[in-house]
């Protein structure tokens, strides 16, 4: 059932707006996603919002109508409100006309099935939510098993990361772990750990990657710590023909993921 909220001071609006902050997302176990494309991706992945927020007095797009029907069928709430309140929720001056509030869905390492895919993405101390969301999007594009976040990474369920993922936050499994925990789990089964680094002469296209391949991408500014590089089975780098000495972390992840994908396709 729909109900209308028009006041900025309404407790529900305050609660939903608080989800823009990590501490409140963690406490509630909820996150915010906006836009018809992302919410449709969620629905196609079998996820419906606990709360759906739509602009009042507007006719919904047929896809939005499906999302609303699924929300109500699953016991969720639908809120009609003003564009101004939706702008406050999204943090944008030109917001999308539909917002969904979803349960977050991190998984434990032990829940990951490494046989699910030949490609897994691993990011260490990633700081930029746009990079994280783009890496999730790449993972979806190449059919990766998921994204494993190592150490203190930016929250994958932040508004910015979800937006940059273009819905891949709903299609990719996301696990978080400290480095020793991840390394112990990895070595307890099949898998080659491949790190990207400037401290090698190994060209990324000269290696025959083993299955499954875990692609380890380091922090945007510092790259991988020395001990993490030492633990990799293989270190590779991409040729840099200009003055830049490295690629953006998300771009590097995409280049590497497609190289692994293409090797598998052409075997």
PDB file of C-alpha atoms in Angstrom:
ATOM      1  CA  UNK A   1       0.000   0.000   0.000  1.00  0.00           C
ATOM      2  CA  UNK A   2       1.149   3.534  -0.783  1.00  0.00           C
ATOM      3  CA  UNK A   3       1.259   6.294   1.765  1.00  0.00           C
ATOM      4  CA  UNK A   4       2.263   9.912   1.443  1.00  0.00           C
ATOM      5  CA  UNK A   5       4.916  11.838   3.342  1.00  0.00           C
ATOM      6  CA  UNK A   6       5.366  15.541   2.669  1.00  0.00           C
ATOM      7  CA  UNK A   7       7.429  16.846   5.596  1.00  0.00           C
ATOM      8  CA  UNK A   8      11.222  16.989   5.797  1.00  0.00           C
ATOM      9  CA  UNK A   9      10.966  16.492   9.561  1.00  0.00           C
ATOM     10  CA  UNK A  10       9.072  13.206   9.243  1.00  0.00           C
ATOM     11  CA  UNK A  11      10.932  10.477  11.232  1.00  0.00           C
ATOM     12  CA  UNK A  12      10.886   8.065   8.286  1.00  0.00           C
ATOM     13  CA  UNK A  13      12.439  10.657   5.968  1.00  0.00           C
ATOM     14  CA  UNK A  14      15.085  11.448   8.583  1.00  0.00           C
ATOM     15  CA  UNK A  15      15.823   7.744   8.945  1.00  0.00           C
ATOM     16  CA  UNK A  16      16.141   7.201   5.198  1.00  0.00           C
ATOM     17  CA  UNK A  17      18.308  10.272   4.786  1.00  0.00           C
ATOM     18  CA  UNK A  18      20.624   8.987   7.524  1.00  0.00           C
ATOM     19  CA  UNK A  19      21.473   6.016   5.277  1.00  0.00           C
ATOM     20  CA  UNK A  20      23.807   8.332   3.394  1.00  0.00           C
ATOM     21  CA  UNK A  21      26.174   7.835   6.346  1.00  0.00           C
ATOM     22  CA  UNK A  22      28.085   4.590   6.814  1.00  0.00           C
ATOM     23  CA  UNK A  23      27.456   4.260  10.549  1.00  0.00           C
ATOM     24  CA  UNK A  24      23.706   4.381  10.014  1.00  0.00           C
ATOM     25  CA  UNK A  25      23.863   1.927   7.101  1.00  0.00           C
ATOM     26  CA  UNK A  26      25.791  -0.494   9.295  1.00  0.00           C
ATOM     27  CA  UNK A  27      23.370  -0.086  12.176  1.00  0.00           C
ATOM     28  CA  UNK A  28      20.297  -0.564  10.008  1.00  0.00           C
ATOM     29  CA  UNK A  29      21.735  -3.120   7.586  1.00  0.00           C
ATOM     30  CA  UNK A  30      20.175  -1.070   4.787  1.00  0.00           C
ATOM     31  CA  UNK A  31      21.384   1.006   1.868  1.00  0.00           C
ATOM     32  CA  UNK A  32      19.938   3.383  -0.684  1.00  0.00           C
ATOM     33  CA  UNK A  33      19.810   2.888  -4.451  1.00  0.00           C
ATOM     34  CA  UNK A  34      18.326   5.331  -6.922  1.00  0.00           C
ATOM     35  CA  UNK A  35      17.150   5.313 -10.500  1.00  0.00           C
ATOM     36  CA  UNK A  36      14.959   3.089 -12.611  1.00  0.00           C
ATOM     37  CA  UNK A  37      17.853   1.255 -14.282  1.00  0.00           C
ATOM     38  CA  UNK A  38      19.521   0.251 -11.024  1.00  0.00           C
ATOM     39  CA  UNK A  39      16.248  -0.738  -9.353  1.00  0.00           C
ATOM     40  CA  UNK A  40      15.262  -2.783 -12.403  1.00  0.00           C
ATOM     41  CA  UNK A  41      18.629  -4.568 -12.236  1.00  0.00           C
ATOM     42  CA  UNK A  42      17.884  -5.336  -8.599  1.00  0.00           C
ATOM     43  CA  UNK A  43      14.457  -6.740  -9.434  1.00  0.00           C
ATOM     44  CA  UNK A  44      15.882  -8.917 -12.208  1.00  0.00           C
ATOM     45  CA  UNK A  45      18.400 -10.211  -9.660  1.00  0.00           C
ATOM     46  CA  UNK A  46      15.575 -11.227  -7.348  1.00  0.00           C
ATOM     47  CA  UNK A  47      15.878  -8.308  -4.903  1.00  0.00           C
ATOM     48  CA  UNK A  48      13.013  -6.033  -3.936  1.00  0.00           C
ATOM     49  CA  UNK A  49      13.274  -2.919  -1.762  1.00  0.00           C
ATOM     50  CA  UNK A  50      12.000  -2.843   1.777  1.00  0.00           C
ATOM     51  CA  UNK A  51      10.935   0.725   1.084  1.00  0.00           C
ATOM     52  CA  UNK A  52      10.258   2.292  -2.305  1.00  0.00           C
ATOM     53  CA  UNK A  53      10.134   6.079  -2.595  1.00  0.00           C
ATOM     54  CA  UNK A  54       8.487   7.699  -5.631  1.00  0.00           C
ATOM     55  CA  UNK A  55       7.583  11.252  -6.675  1.00  0.00           C
ATOM     56  CA  UNK A  56       3.992  12.088  -5.865  1.00  0.00           C
ATOM     57  CA  UNK A  57       1.408  12.859  -8.542  1.00  0.00           C
ATOM     58  CA  UNK A  58       3.397  11.325 -11.414  1.00  0.00           C
ATOM     59  CA  UNK A  59       2.592   8.352 -13.602  1.00  0.00           C
ATOM     60  CA  UNK A  60       5.151   5.619 -13.081  1.00  0.00           C
ATOM     61  CA  UNK A  61       7.081   4.058 -15.933  1.00  0.00           C
ATOM     62  CA  UNK A  62       5.878   0.461 -16.584  1.00  0.00           C
ATOM     63  CA  UNK A  63       9.139  -0.897 -15.118  1.00  0.00           C
ATOM     64  CA  UNK A  64       8.629   1.221 -12.017  1.00  0.00           C
ATOM     65  CA  UNK A  65       5.117  -0.160 -11.749  1.00  0.00           C
ATOM     66  CA  UNK A  66       6.591  -3.681 -11.722  1.00  0.00           C
ATOM     67  CA  UNK A  67       9.008  -2.697  -8.970  1.00  0.00           C
ATOM     68  CA  UNK A  68       6.180  -1.192  -6.932  1.00  0.00           C
ATOM     69  CA  UNK A  69       4.026  -4.286  -7.357  1.00  0.00           C
ATOM     70  CA  UNK A  70       6.899  -6.554  -6.319  1.00  0.00           C
ATOM     71  CA  UNK A  71       7.661  -4.350  -3.312  1.00  0.00           C
ATOM     72  CA  UNK A  72       4.078  -4.528  -2.080  1.00  0.00           C
ATOM     73  CA  UNK A  73       3.852  -8.271  -2.784  1.00  0.00           C
ATOM     74  CA  UNK A  74       6.948  -8.831  -0.626  1.00  0.00           C
ATOM     75  CA  UNK A  75       5.543  -6.779   2.237  1.00  0.00           C
ATOM     76  CA  UNK A  76       7.492  -3.596   1.557  1.00  0.00           C
ATOM     77  CA  UNK A  77       6.314  -0.017   1.876  1.00  0.00           C
ATOM     78  CA  UNK A  78       5.793   2.518  -0.907  1.00  0.00           C
ATOM     79  CA  UNK A  79       6.146   6.194  -0.041  1.00  0.00           C
ATOM     80  CA  UNK A  80       4.961   9.080  -2.212  1.00  0.00           C
ATOM     81  CA  UNK A  81       6.817  12.307  -1.585  1.00  0.00           C
ATOM     82  CA  UNK A  82       8.012  15.510  -3.213  1.00  0.00           C
ATOM     83  CA  UNK A  83      10.926  15.962  -5.598  1.00  0.00           C
ATOM     84  CA  UNK A  84      12.569  18.174  -2.984  1.00  0.00           C
ATOM     85  CA  UNK A  85      12.568  15.381  -0.399  1.00  0.00           C
ATOM     86  CA  UNK A  86      13.845  12.868  -2.939  1.00  0.00           C
ATOM     87  CA  UNK A  87      16.661  15.309  -3.726  1.00  0.00           C
ATOM     88  CA  UNK A  88      17.538  15.365  -0.031  1.00  0.00           C
ATOM     89  CA  UNK A  89      17.573  11.580   0.098  1.00  0.00           C
ATOM     90  CA  UNK A  90      19.753  11.201  -2.991  1.00  0.00           C
ATOM     91  CA  UNK A  91      22.055  14.134  -2.325  1.00  0.00           C
ATOM     92  CA  UNK A  92      21.650  15.357  -5.908  1.00  0.00           C
ATOM     93  CA  UNK A  93      19.986  18.530  -7.167  1.00  0.00           C
ATOM     94  CA  UNK A  94      18.539  16.621 -10.145  1.00  0.00           C
ATOM     95  CA  UNK A  95      17.586  13.299  -8.561  1.00  0.00           C
ATOM     96  CA  UNK A  96      16.022  10.277 -10.150  1.00  0.00           C
ATOM     97  CA  UNK A  97      12.291   9.968  -9.501  1.00  0.00           C
ATOM     98  CA  UNK A  98      12.521   6.608  -7.762  1.00  0.00           C
ATOM     99  CA  UNK A  99      14.626   5.393  -4.815  1.00  0.00           C
ATOM    100  CA  UNK A 100      14.802   1.977  -3.200  1.00  0.00           C
ATOM    101  CA  UNK A 101      15.969   1.042   0.285  1.00  0.00           C
ATOM    102  CA  UNK A 102      17.480  -2.457   0.310  1.00  0.00           C
ATOM    103  CA  UNK A 103      19.027  -4.821   2.861  1.00  0.00           C
ATOM    104  CA  UNK A 104      22.771  -4.967   2.421  1.00  0.00           C
ATOM    105  CA  UNK A 105      24.113  -8.372   1.407  1.00  0.00           C
ATOM    106  CA  UNK A 106      27.772  -8.971   2.238  1.00  0.00           C
ATOM    107  CA  UNK A 107      28.841 -12.616   2.315  1.00  0.00           C
ATOM    108  CA  UNK A 108      31.545 -14.421   4.282  1.00  0.00           C
ATOM    109  CA  UNK A 109      34.553 -15.843   2.460  1.00  0.00           C
ATOM    110  CA  UNK A 110      33.402 -19.330   3.414  1.00  0.00           C
ATOM    111  CA  UNK A 111      30.175 -18.762   1.504  1.00  0.00           C
ATOM    112  CA  UNK A 112      31.982 -18.092  -1.785  1.00  0.00           C
ATOM    113  CA  UNK A 113      32.050 -20.915  -4.310  1.00  0.00           C
ATOM    114  CA  UNK A 114      35.303 -20.419  -6.172  1.00  0.00           C
ATOM    115  CA  UNK A 115      34.203 -22.865  -8.863  1.00  0.00           C
ATOM    116  CA  UNK A 116      31.425 -20.446  -9.813  1.00  0.00           C
ATOM    117  CA  UNK A 117      33.716 -18.410 -12.066  1.00  0.00           C
ATOM    118  CA  UNK A 118      37.200 -18.320 -13.566  1.00  0.00           C
ATOM    119  CA  UNK A 119      37.578 -14.665 -12.553  1.00  0.00           C
ATOM    120  CA  UNK A 120      37.455 -13.100  -9.110  1.00  0.00           C
ATOM    121  CA  UNK A 121      38.256  -9.479  -8.334  1.00  0.00           C
ATOM    122  CA  UNK A 122      40.100  -8.551  -5.139  1.00  0.00           C
ATOM    123  CA  UNK A 123      40.660  -4.930  -4.062  1.00  0.00           C
ATOM    124  CA  UNK A 124      42.962  -3.852  -1.244  1.00  0.00           C
ATOM    125  CA  UNK A 125      42.383  -0.628   0.720  1.00  0.00           C
ATOM    126  CA  UNK A 126      40.346   0.927  -2.073  1.00  0.00           C
ATOM    127  CA  UNK A 127      39.305   4.462  -1.119  1.00  0.00           C
ATOM    128  CA  UNK A 128      37.247   5.833  -3.975  1.00  0.00           C
ATOM    129  CA  UNK A 129      33.578   4.762  -4.123  1.00  0.00           C
ATOM    130  CA  UNK A 130      33.473   5.474  -7.855  1.00  0.00           C
ATOM    131  CA  UNK A 131      36.352   3.057  -8.416  1.00  0.00           C
ATOM    132  CA  UNK A 132      34.694   0.409  -6.273  1.00  0.00           C
ATOM    133  CA  UNK A 133      31.398   0.735  -8.111  1.00  0.00           C
ATOM    134  CA  UNK A 134      33.153   0.602 -11.481  1.00  0.00           C
ATOM    135  CA  UNK A 135      35.029  -2.549 -10.452  1.00  0.00           C
ATOM    136  CA  UNK A 136      31.708  -4.146  -9.510  1.00  0.00           C
ATOM    137  CA  UNK A 137      30.357  -3.171 -12.920  1.00  0.00           C
ATOM    138  CA  UNK A 138      33.392  -4.735 -14.597  1.00  0.00           C
ATOM    139  CA  UNK A 139      32.897  -7.877 -12.547  1.00  0.00           C
ATOM    140  CA  UNK A 140      29.344  -8.160 -13.805  1.00  0.00           C
ATOM    141  CA  UNK A 141      30.471  -7.578 -17.404  1.00  0.00           C
ATOM    142  CA  UNK A 142      33.102 -10.348 -17.367  1.00  0.00           C
ATOM    143  CA  UNK A 143      31.028 -12.797 -15.336  1.00  0.00           C
ATOM    144  CA  UNK A 144      33.247 -12.621 -12.268  1.00  0.00           C
ATOM    145  CA  UNK A 145      32.314 -14.616  -9.211  1.00  0.00           C
ATOM    146  CA  UNK A 146      32.396 -11.529  -7.038  1.00  0.00           C
ATOM    147  CA  UNK A 147      34.485  -8.845  -5.386  1.00  0.00           C
ATOM    148  CA  UNK A 148      36.550  -9.459  -2.268  1.00  0.00           C
ATOM    149  CA  UNK A 149      37.469  -6.321  -0.358  1.00  0.00           C
ATOM    150  CA  UNK A 150      40.684  -6.541   1.642  1.00  0.00           C
ATOM    151  CA  UNK A 151      41.473  -4.456   4.708  1.00  0.00           C
ATOM    152  CA  UNK A 152      39.854  -1.023   5.070  1.00  0.00           C
ATOM    153  CA  UNK A 153      38.026  -0.335   1.817  1.00  0.00           C
ATOM    154  CA  UNK A 154      35.343   2.209   1.121  1.00  0.00           C
ATOM    155  CA  UNK A 155      31.808   0.984   1.835  1.00  0.00           C
ATOM    156  CA  UNK A 156      30.438  -0.871  -1.225  1.00  0.00           C
ATOM    157  CA  UNK A 157      26.912   0.113  -0.177  1.00  0.00           C
ATOM    158  CA  UNK A 158      27.546   3.865  -0.139  1.00  0.00           C
ATOM    159  CA  UNK A 159      25.302   5.923  -2.402  1.00  0.00           C
ATOM    160  CA  UNK A 160      28.247   6.802  -4.659  1.00  0.00           C
ATOM    161  CA  UNK A 161      29.504   3.220  -5.011  1.00  0.00           C
ATOM    162  CA  UNK A 162      26.007   1.877  -5.702  1.00  0.00           C
ATOM    163  CA  UNK A 163      25.456   4.580  -8.306  1.00  0.00           C
ATOM    164  CA  UNK A 164      28.769   3.832 -10.046  1.00  0.00           C
ATOM    165  CA  UNK A 165      28.043   0.102 -10.070  1.00  0.00           C
ATOM    166  CA  UNK A 166      24.999   0.682 -12.323  1.00  0.00           C
ATOM    167  CA  UNK A 167      23.197  -2.181 -10.608  1.00  0.00           C
ATOM    168  CA  UNK A 168      26.141  -4.573 -10.352  1.00  0.00           C
ATOM    169  CA  UNK A 169      26.003  -4.241  -6.560  1.00  0.00           C
ATOM    170  CA  UNK A 170      22.991  -6.541  -6.865  1.00  0.00           C
ATOM    171  CA  UNK A 171      24.540  -9.076  -9.257  1.00  0.00           C
ATOM    172  CA  UNK A 172      27.986  -9.484  -7.698  1.00  0.00           C
ATOM    173  CA  UNK A 173      28.764 -11.215  -4.432  1.00  0.00           C
ATOM    174  CA  UNK A 174      30.702  -8.941  -2.090  1.00  0.00           C
ATOM    175  CA  UNK A 175      32.923 -10.266   0.685  1.00  0.00           C
ATOM    176  CA  UNK A 176      35.151  -8.389   3.092  1.00  0.00           C
ATOM    177  CA  UNK A 177      38.179  -9.738   4.960  1.00  0.00           C
ATOM    178  CA  UNK A 178      41.520  -8.868   6.472  1.00  0.00           C
ATOM    179  CA  UNK A 179      44.567  -9.950   4.487  1.00  0.00           C
ATOM    180  CA  UNK A 180      45.621 -12.948   6.671  1.00  0.00           C
ATOM    181  CA  UNK A 181      42.067 -14.293   6.623  1.00  0.00           C
ATOM    182  CA  UNK A 182      41.820 -13.944   2.851  1.00  0.00           C
ATOM    183  CA  UNK A 183      45.210 -15.531   2.192  1.00  0.00           C
ATOM    184  CA  UNK A 184      44.428 -18.497   4.438  1.00  0.00           C
ATOM    185  CA  UNK A 185      41.099 -19.026   2.672  1.00  0.00           C
ATOM    186  CA  UNK A 186      42.637 -18.679  -0.769  1.00  0.00           C
ATOM    187  CA  UNK A 187      45.420 -21.210  -0.100  1.00  0.00           C
ATOM    188  CA  UNK A 188      42.901 -23.719   1.197  1.00  0.00           C
ATOM    189  CA  UNK A 189      41.639 -24.366  -2.343  1.00  0.00           C
ATOM    190  CA  UNK A 190      42.398 -23.821  -6.025  1.00  0.00           C
ATOM    191  CA  UNK A 191      43.185 -20.360  -7.266  1.00  0.00           C
ATOM    192  CA  UNK A 192      46.012 -18.249  -8.659  1.00  0.00           C
ATOM    193  CA  UNK A 193      46.628 -14.864  -7.053  1.00  0.00           C
ATOM    194  CA  UNK A 194      47.712 -12.286  -9.630  1.00  0.00           C
ATOM    195  CA  UNK A 195      48.796  -8.847  -8.496  1.00  0.00           C
ATOM    196  CA  UNK A 196      49.232  -5.707 -10.566  1.00  0.00           C
ATOM    197  CA  UNK A 197      52.475  -3.923  -9.752  1.00  0.00           C
ATOM    198  CA  UNK A 198      55.150  -1.618 -11.074  1.00  0.00           C
ATOM    199  CA  UNK A 199      57.749  -3.823  -9.379  1.00  0.00           C
ATOM    200  CA  UNK A 200      57.920  -6.404 -12.146  1.00  0.00           C
ATOM    201  CA  UNK A 201      58.878  -6.703 -15.789  1.00  0.00           C
ATOM    202  CA  UNK A 202      56.209  -9.342 -16.508  1.00  0.00           C
ATOM    203  CA  UNK A 203      53.837  -8.084 -19.190  1.00  0.00           C
ATOM    204  CA  UNK A 204      50.205  -8.844 -18.364  1.00  0.00           C
ATOM    205  CA  UNK A 205      49.631 -10.463 -21.769  1.00  0.00           C
ATOM    206  CA  UNK A 206      52.638 -12.779 -21.529  1.00  0.00           C
ATOM    207  CA  UNK A 207      51.132 -14.889 -18.737  1.00  0.00           C
ATOM    208  CA  UNK A 208      48.827 -17.881 -19.117  1.00  0.00           C
ATOM    209  CA  UNK A 209      46.397 -17.350 -16.275  1.00  0.00           C
ATOM    210  CA  UNK A 210      45.189 -20.333 -14.304  1.00  0.00           C
ATOM    211  CA  UNK A 211      41.609 -20.979 -13.275  1.00  0.00           C
ATOM    212  CA  UNK A 212      40.267 -19.540 -11.094  1.00  0.00           C
ATOM    213  CA  UNK A 213      42.244 -16.296 -11.259  1.00  0.00           C
ATOM    214  CA  UNK A 214      42.055 -13.875  -8.354  1.00  0.00           C
ATOM    215  CA  UNK A 215      43.032 -10.414  -9.605  1.00  0.00           C
ATOM    216  CA  UNK A 216      44.456  -8.293  -6.813  1.00  0.00           C
ATOM    217  CA  UNK A 217      44.239  -4.509  -7.262  1.00  0.00           C
ATOM    218  CA  UNK A 218      45.964  -2.224  -4.778  1.00  0.00           C
ATOM    219  CA  UNK A 219      45.170   1.122  -3.224  1.00  0.00           C
ATOM    220  CA  UNK A 220      44.824   4.008  -5.663  1.00  0.00           C
ATOM    221  CA  UNK A 221      47.771   5.962  -4.270  1.00  0.00           C
ATOM    222  CA  UNK A 222      50.136   3.403  -2.751  1.00  0.00           C
ATOM    223  CA  UNK A 223      49.431   0.263  -4.766  1.00  0.00           C
ATOM    224  CA  UNK A 224      49.971  -3.077  -3.041  1.00  0.00           C
ATOM    225  CA  UNK A 225      52.055  -3.391   0.125  1.00  0.00           C
ATOM    226  CA  UNK A 226      55.351  -5.213  -0.382  1.00  0.00           C
ATOM    227  CA  UNK A 227      54.308  -8.250   1.663  1.00  0.00           C
ATOM    228  CA  UNK A 228      51.099  -8.566  -0.365  1.00  0.00           C
ATOM    229  CA  UNK A 229      53.075  -8.535  -3.602  1.00  0.00           C
ATOM    230  CA  UNK A 230      55.369 -11.225  -2.181  1.00  0.00           C
ATOM    231  CA  UNK A 231      52.383 -13.474  -1.506  1.00  0.00           C
ATOM    232  CA  UNK A 232      51.133 -13.307  -5.106  1.00  0.00           C
ATOM    233  CA  UNK A 233      51.724 -16.240  -7.443  1.00  0.00           C
ATOM    234  CA  UNK A 234      52.311 -13.802 -10.285  1.00  0.00           C
ATOM    235  CA  UNK A 235      52.950 -10.074 -10.561  1.00  0.00           C
ATOM    236  CA  UNK A 236      52.197  -8.345 -13.842  1.00  0.00           C
ATOM    237  CA  UNK A 237      52.128  -4.839 -15.223  1.00  0.00           C
ATOM    238  CA  UNK A 238      50.596  -3.110 -18.202  1.00  0.00           C
ATOM    239  CA  UNK A 239      52.805  -1.146 -20.605  1.00  0.00           C
ATOM    240  CA  UNK A 240      52.648   2.616 -20.133  1.00  0.00           C
ATOM    241  CA  UNK A 241      53.568   4.410 -23.348  1.00  0.00           C
ATOM    242  CA  UNK A 242      53.096   7.977 -22.120  1.00  0.00           C
ATOM    243  CA  UNK A 243      54.263   9.905 -19.089  1.00  0.00           C
ATOM    244  CA  UNK A 244      51.834   8.316 -16.598  1.00  0.00           C
ATOM    245  CA  UNK A 245      53.359   5.461 -14.628  1.00  0.00           C
ATOM    246  CA  UNK A 246      50.109   3.652 -13.795  1.00  0.00           C
ATOM    247  CA  UNK A 247      46.435   3.338 -14.605  1.00  0.00           C
ATOM    248  CA  UNK A 248      43.467   4.223 -12.467  1.00  0.00           C
ATOM    249  CA  UNK A 249      42.641   1.262 -10.183  1.00  0.00           C
ATOM    250  CA  UNK A 250      39.256   0.587 -11.780  1.00  0.00           C
ATOM    251  CA  UNK A 251      40.707   0.834 -15.292  1.00  0.00           C
ATOM    252  CA  UNK A 252      43.515  -1.560 -14.371  1.00  0.00           C
ATOM    253  CA  UNK A 253      40.989  -4.012 -12.952  1.00  0.00           C
ATOM    254  CA  UNK A 254      38.988  -3.847 -16.194  1.00  0.00           C
ATOM    255  CA  UNK A 255      42.017  -4.380 -18.440  1.00  0.00           C
ATOM    256  CA  UNK A 256      43.154  -7.354 -16.367  1.00  0.00           C
ATOM    257  CA  UNK A 257      39.683  -8.889 -16.112  1.00  0.00           C
ATOM    258  CA  UNK A 258      39.184  -8.770 -19.873  1.00  0.00           C
ATOM    259  CA  UNK A 259      42.597 -10.272 -20.508  1.00  0.00           C
ATOM    260  CA  UNK A 260      41.723 -13.232 -18.282  1.00  0.00           C
ATOM    261  CA  UNK A 261      38.294 -13.496 -19.905  1.00  0.00           C
ATOM    262  CA  UNK A 262      39.710 -13.422 -23.426  1.00  0.00           C
ATOM    263  CA  UNK A 263      42.345 -16.041 -22.659  1.00  0.00           C
ATOM    264  CA  UNK A 264      39.582 -18.358 -21.463  1.00  0.00           C
ATOM    265  CA  UNK A 265      37.465 -17.651 -24.547  1.00  0.00           C
ATOM    266  CA  UNK A 266      40.286 -18.401 -26.968  1.00  0.00           C
ATOM    267  CA  UNK A 267      41.666 -21.579 -25.431  1.00  0.00           C
TER     268      UNK A 267
END
